[in-house]
mmCIF file of C-alpha atoms in Angstrom:
data_model
loop_
_atom_site.group_PDB
_atom_site.id
_atom_site.type_symbol
_atom_site.label_atom_id
_atom_site.label_comp_id
_atom_site.label_asym_id
_atom_site.label_seq_id
_atom_site.Cartn_x
_atom_site.Cartn_y
_atom_site.Cartn_z
ATOM 1 C CA UNK A 1 95.345 81.441 133.741
ATOM 2 C CA UNK A 2 93.543 84.157 132.105
ATOM 3 C CA UNK A 3 95.114 87.506 131.089
ATOM 4 C CA UNK A 4 95.586 90.714 132.838
ATOM 5 C CA UNK A 5 93.327 93.662 132.848
ATOM 6 C CA UNK A 6 95.974 96.428 132.626
ATOM 7 C CA UNK A 7 95.594 99.482 130.411
ATOM 8 C CA UNK A 8 97.901 99.174 127.763
ATOM 9 C CA UNK A 9 99.642 95.589 127.819
ATOM 10 C CA UNK A 10 99.682 92.322 129.809
ATOM 11 C CA UNK A 11 101.572 92.184 133.050
ATOM 12 C CA UNK A 12 104.754 90.255 133.674
ATOM 13 C CA UNK A 13 102.628 87.810 135.466
ATOM 14 C CA UNK A 14 100.551 87.154 132.616
ATOM 15 C CA UNK A 15 102.611 87.361 129.164
ATOM 16 C CA UNK A 16 100.986 88.203 126.051
ATOM 17 C CA UNK A 17 102.092 85.000 124.482
ATOM 18 C CA UNK A 18 99.905 82.916 126.872
ATOM 19 C CA UNK A 19 96.742 84.357 125.133
ATOM 20 C CA UNK A 20 95.840 86.482 122.077
ATOM 21 C CA UNK A 21 92.317 86.961 122.050
ATOM 22 C CA UNK A 22 92.492 89.149 118.853
ATOM 23 C CA UNK A 23 94.186 86.329 116.666
ATOM 24 C CA UNK A 24 93.784 86.187 113.058
ATOM 25 C CA UNK A 25 90.896 83.835 113.266
ATOM 26 C CA UNK A 26 89.024 86.564 115.500
ATOM 27 C CA UNK A 27 90.075 89.409 112.735
ATOM 28 C CA UNK A 28 88.833 87.205 109.933
ATOM 29 C CA UNK A 29 85.342 86.276 111.311
ATOM 30 C CA UNK A 30 85.165 90.323 112.155
ATOM 31 C CA UNK A 31 85.694 91.079 108.526
ATOM 32 C CA UNK A 32 83.749 88.466 107.199
ATOM 33 C CA UNK A 33 80.916 89.308 109.608
ATOM 34 C CA UNK A 34 81.135 93.107 109.134
ATOM 35 C CA UNK A 35 80.796 92.672 105.437
ATOM 36 C CA UNK A 36 77.444 90.557 105.701
ATOM 37 C CA UNK A 37 75.797 92.775 108.311
ATOM 38 C CA UNK A 38 76.565 96.340 108.295
ATOM 39 C CA UNK A 39 78.099 97.761 111.307
ATOM 40 C CA UNK A 40 75.517 100.428 111.062
ATOM 41 C CA UNK A 41 73.072 98.162 112.004
ATOM 42 C CA UNK A 42 74.777 97.418 115.373
ATOM 43 C CA UNK A 43 75.478 101.059 115.918
ATOM 44 C CA UNK A 44 71.572 101.751 115.541
ATOM 45 C CA UNK A 45 70.768 100.159 118.634
ATOM 46 C CA UNK A 46 70.643 102.436 121.625
ATOM 47 C CA UNK A 47 72.194 99.680 124.068
ATOM 48 C CA UNK A 48 75.542 97.962 124.005
ATOM 49 C CA UNK A 49 75.240 95.325 121.606
ATOM 50 C CA UNK A 50 77.751 92.692 120.266
ATOM 51 C CA UNK A 51 77.874 89.334 118.089
ATOM 52 C CA UNK A 52 79.764 86.446 119.534
ATOM 53 C CA UNK A 53 80.961 83.199 117.895
ATOM 54 C CA UNK A 54 80.736 79.792 118.949
ATOM 55 C CA UNK A 55 83.812 80.113 121.772
ATOM 56 C CA UNK A 56 81.727 83.246 122.887
ATOM 57 C CA UNK A 57 84.193 85.574 121.860
ATOM 58 C CA UNK A 58 83.014 89.207 120.774
ATOM 59 C CA UNK A 59 83.731 89.478 116.785
ATOM 60 C CA UNK A 60 81.851 92.497 116.269
ATOM 61 C CA UNK A 61 80.395 95.039 118.552
ATOM 62 C CA UNK A 62 78.617 98.652 118.324
ATOM 63 C CA UNK A 63 80.293 102.062 119.831
ATOM 64 C CA UNK A 64 77.771 102.165 122.802
ATOM 65 C CA UNK A 65 79.478 98.675 124.050
ATOM 66 C CA UNK A 66 82.949 100.442 123.634
ATOM 67 C CA UNK A 67 81.589 103.263 125.765
ATOM 68 C CA UNK A 68 79.822 101.196 128.476
ATOM 69 C CA UNK A 69 82.850 99.025 128.880
ATOM 70 C CA UNK A 70 85.144 102.316 129.153
ATOM 71 C CA UNK A 71 87.489 101.139 126.195
ATOM 72 C CA UNK A 72 87.841 102.551 122.871
ATOM 73 C CA UNK A 73 90.910 100.321 121.487
ATOM 74 C CA UNK A 74 89.188 97.439 119.007
ATOM 75 C CA UNK A 75 92.310 95.194 120.216
ATOM 76 C CA UNK A 76 90.885 95.494 123.960
ATOM 77 C CA UNK A 77 87.540 94.268 122.632
ATOM 78 C CA UNK A 78 87.278 91.795 119.899
ATOM 79 C CA UNK A 79 88.204 88.358 120.906
ATOM 80 C CA UNK A 80 87.311 88.870 124.364
ATOM 81 C CA UNK A 81 84.187 87.384 126.226
ATOM 82 C CA UNK A 82 81.607 89.759 127.811
ATOM 83 C CA UNK A 83 82.607 89.265 131.349
ATOM 84 C CA UNK A 84 86.403 90.306 130.442
ATOM 85 C CA UNK A 85 85.462 93.510 128.707
ATOM 86 C CA UNK A 86 83.390 94.574 131.790
ATOM 87 C CA UNK A 87 86.324 93.277 133.950
ATOM 88 C CA UNK A 88 83.837 90.889 135.878
ATOM 89 C CA UNK A 89 85.549 90.235 139.293
ATOM 90 C CA UNK A 90 84.792 86.262 138.382
ATOM 91 C CA UNK A 91 86.772 86.703 135.205
ATOM 92 C CA UNK A 92 90.228 88.221 136.870
ATOM 93 C CA UNK A 93 91.387 84.779 137.691
ATOM 94 C CA UNK A 94 89.941 82.621 135.114
ATOM 95 C CA UNK A 95 88.063 82.969 131.824
ATOM 96 C CA UNK A 96 84.702 84.421 131.484
ATOM 97 C CA UNK A 97 82.192 81.809 132.148
ATOM 98 C CA UNK A 98 84.601 79.352 133.651
ATOM 99 C CA UNK A 99 84.766 80.459 137.308
ATOM 100 C CA UNK A 100 82.661 78.530 139.784
ATOM 101 C CA UNK A 101 80.357 81.523 140.276
ATOM 102 C CA UNK A 102 79.595 81.728 136.559
ATOM 103 C CA UNK A 103 76.912 79.274 136.781
ATOM 104 C CA UNK A 104 74.744 81.858 138.471
ATOM 105 C CA UNK A 105 75.415 84.454 135.705
ATOM 106 C CA UNK A 106 72.437 85.741 133.765
ATOM 107 C CA UNK A 107 74.449 86.349 130.673
ATOM 108 C CA UNK A 108 76.129 83.270 130.447
ATOM 109 C CA UNK A 109 72.745 81.288 130.726
ATOM 110 C CA UNK A 110 71.336 83.624 128.208
ATOM 111 C CA UNK A 111 74.237 82.735 125.715
ATOM 112 C CA UNK A 112 74.257 79.233 126.581
ATOM 113 C CA UNK A 113 70.187 79.103 125.666
ATOM 114 C CA UNK A 114 70.894 81.086 122.382
ATOM 115 C CA UNK A 115 73.484 78.291 121.479
ATOM 116 C CA UNK A 116 70.474 75.631 121.472
ATOM 117 C CA UNK A 117 68.939 77.743 118.978
ATOM 118 C CA UNK A 118 66.503 79.619 121.188
ATOM 119 C CA UNK A 119 66.125 83.267 122.023
ATOM 120 C CA UNK A 120 66.754 84.076 125.771
ATOM 121 C CA UNK A 121 66.440 86.994 128.192
ATOM 122 C CA UNK A 122 68.054 86.972 131.647
ATOM 123 C CA UNK A 123 69.330 89.004 134.439
ATOM 124 C CA UNK A 124 73.111 89.378 134.783
ATOM 125 C CA UNK A 125 74.217 91.086 137.791
ATOM 126 C CA UNK A 126 78.044 91.466 137.876
ATOM 127 C CA UNK A 127 80.811 93.224 140.038
ATOM 128 C CA UNK A 128 83.506 95.012 137.714
ATOM 129 C CA UNK A 129 87.015 95.751 139.490
ATOM 130 C CA UNK A 130 88.778 98.580 137.533
ATOM 131 C CA UNK A 131 91.814 99.420 139.249
ATOM 132 C CA UNK A 132 90.707 98.607 142.688
ATOM 133 C CA UNK A 133 87.378 100.469 142.314
ATOM 134 C CA UNK A 134 84.449 98.290 142.488
ATOM 135 C CA UNK A 135 81.415 99.021 140.282
ATOM 136 C CA UNK A 136 78.101 96.970 140.325
ATOM 137 C CA UNK A 137 75.942 96.452 137.130
ATOM 138 C CA UNK A 138 72.773 94.956 136.509
ATOM 139 C CA UNK A 139 71.823 94.219 132.793
ATOM 140 C CA UNK A 140 68.867 92.496 131.173
ATOM 141 C CA UNK A 141 70.364 90.438 128.618
ATOM 142 C CA UNK A 142 68.747 89.473 125.398
ATOM 143 C CA UNK A 143 70.504 86.552 123.384
ATOM 144 C CA UNK A 144 69.687 85.198 120.056
ATOM 145 C CA UNK A 145 71.051 82.947 117.656
ATOM 146 C CA UNK A 146 72.028 84.381 114.207
ATOM 147 C CA UNK A 147 73.220 82.105 111.334
ATOM 148 C CA UNK A 148 75.586 83.774 108.551
ATOM 149 C CA UNK A 149 76.698 82.279 105.735
ATOM 150 C CA UNK A 150 75.868 78.844 107.184
ATOM 151 C CA UNK A 151 77.954 79.628 110.395
ATOM 152 C CA UNK A 152 76.234 79.937 113.941
ATOM 153 C CA UNK A 153 76.831 83.203 115.708
ATOM 154 C CA UNK A 154 74.764 84.922 118.620
ATOM 155 C CA UNK A 155 73.605 88.474 118.793
ATOM 156 C CA UNK A 156 73.559 89.860 122.199
ATOM 157 C CA UNK A 157 71.811 93.128 123.509
ATOM 158 C CA UNK A 158 72.557 94.453 127.072
ATOM 159 C CA UNK A 159 69.823 96.877 128.808
ATOM 160 C CA UNK A 160 71.660 98.460 131.933
ATOM 161 C CA UNK A 161 68.990 98.401 134.587
ATOM 162 C CA UNK A 162 71.009 98.986 137.374
ATOM 163 C CA UNK A 163 69.052 102.026 138.464
ATOM 164 C CA UNK A 164 65.859 100.691 138.138
ATOM 165 C CA UNK A 165 67.102 97.616 140.321
ATOM 166 C CA UNK A 166 68.318 99.745 142.935
ATOM 167 C CA UNK A 167 65.422 102.069 143.090
ATOM 168 C CA UNK A 168 63.327 98.838 143.758
ATOM 169 C CA UNK A 169 65.843 97.654 146.323
ATOM 170 C CA UNK A 170 65.460 101.004 148.086
ATOM 171 C CA UNK A 171 61.707 100.881 147.870
ATOM 172 C CA UNK A 172 61.350 97.516 149.488
ATOM 173 C CA UNK A 173 63.599 98.524 152.303
ATOM 174 C CA UNK A 174 61.669 101.864 153.008
ATOM 175 C CA UNK A 175 58.234 100.314 152.579
#
C-alpha cells in the first residue's frame, strides 16, 4: 500500500504499523556504514548523494540531499527509497520502483545497473507532488556499486539539470 507523505506522521489511511522504513536493520546499517565511510566524505560532494542498501533503501546521505528533498528529519529520509523522499507522483500509491511508469525511470535503471556491478549514468525526470503542488525535476543520476565489509551497497549522486533541460527545450521551440 505504500505510506503517507504527510509532514509529521502517517495519516489514518496509511497507519504507521504498515511500514516502518527506519527500522532497526536500517539504523544498524547506517551506523556501520557511517563508521566505515566518514559522513564528511558524502558531505564534501556539492550535489545530493546517498548510499543505498540492496533493497534500494537510503542508509546514509549528505546534507545536500536533505536540503534538495526539503526534509531535515533523519527519520523521514533513512530507510526510504529515492522517489519517496522526493515525493515522486509514481510513489504516492506504491513503493518507489514498483509502479508501472517506474520502468522508464532513469534513476531506477541506473541503480539496477549498479546492482549488476557496473557504474551507470542515466537521466531521471520526475514529478514531485508536495501538498498538491507539482514540481518537475530532471536529474543526471550516477550510480556505482560499493563494497563495504564484504556487503554490497550503491552510491548515488544526483545532479539537478532541470534548468539546462528547460533552456534546451526553449531553444528548440524558438529555433
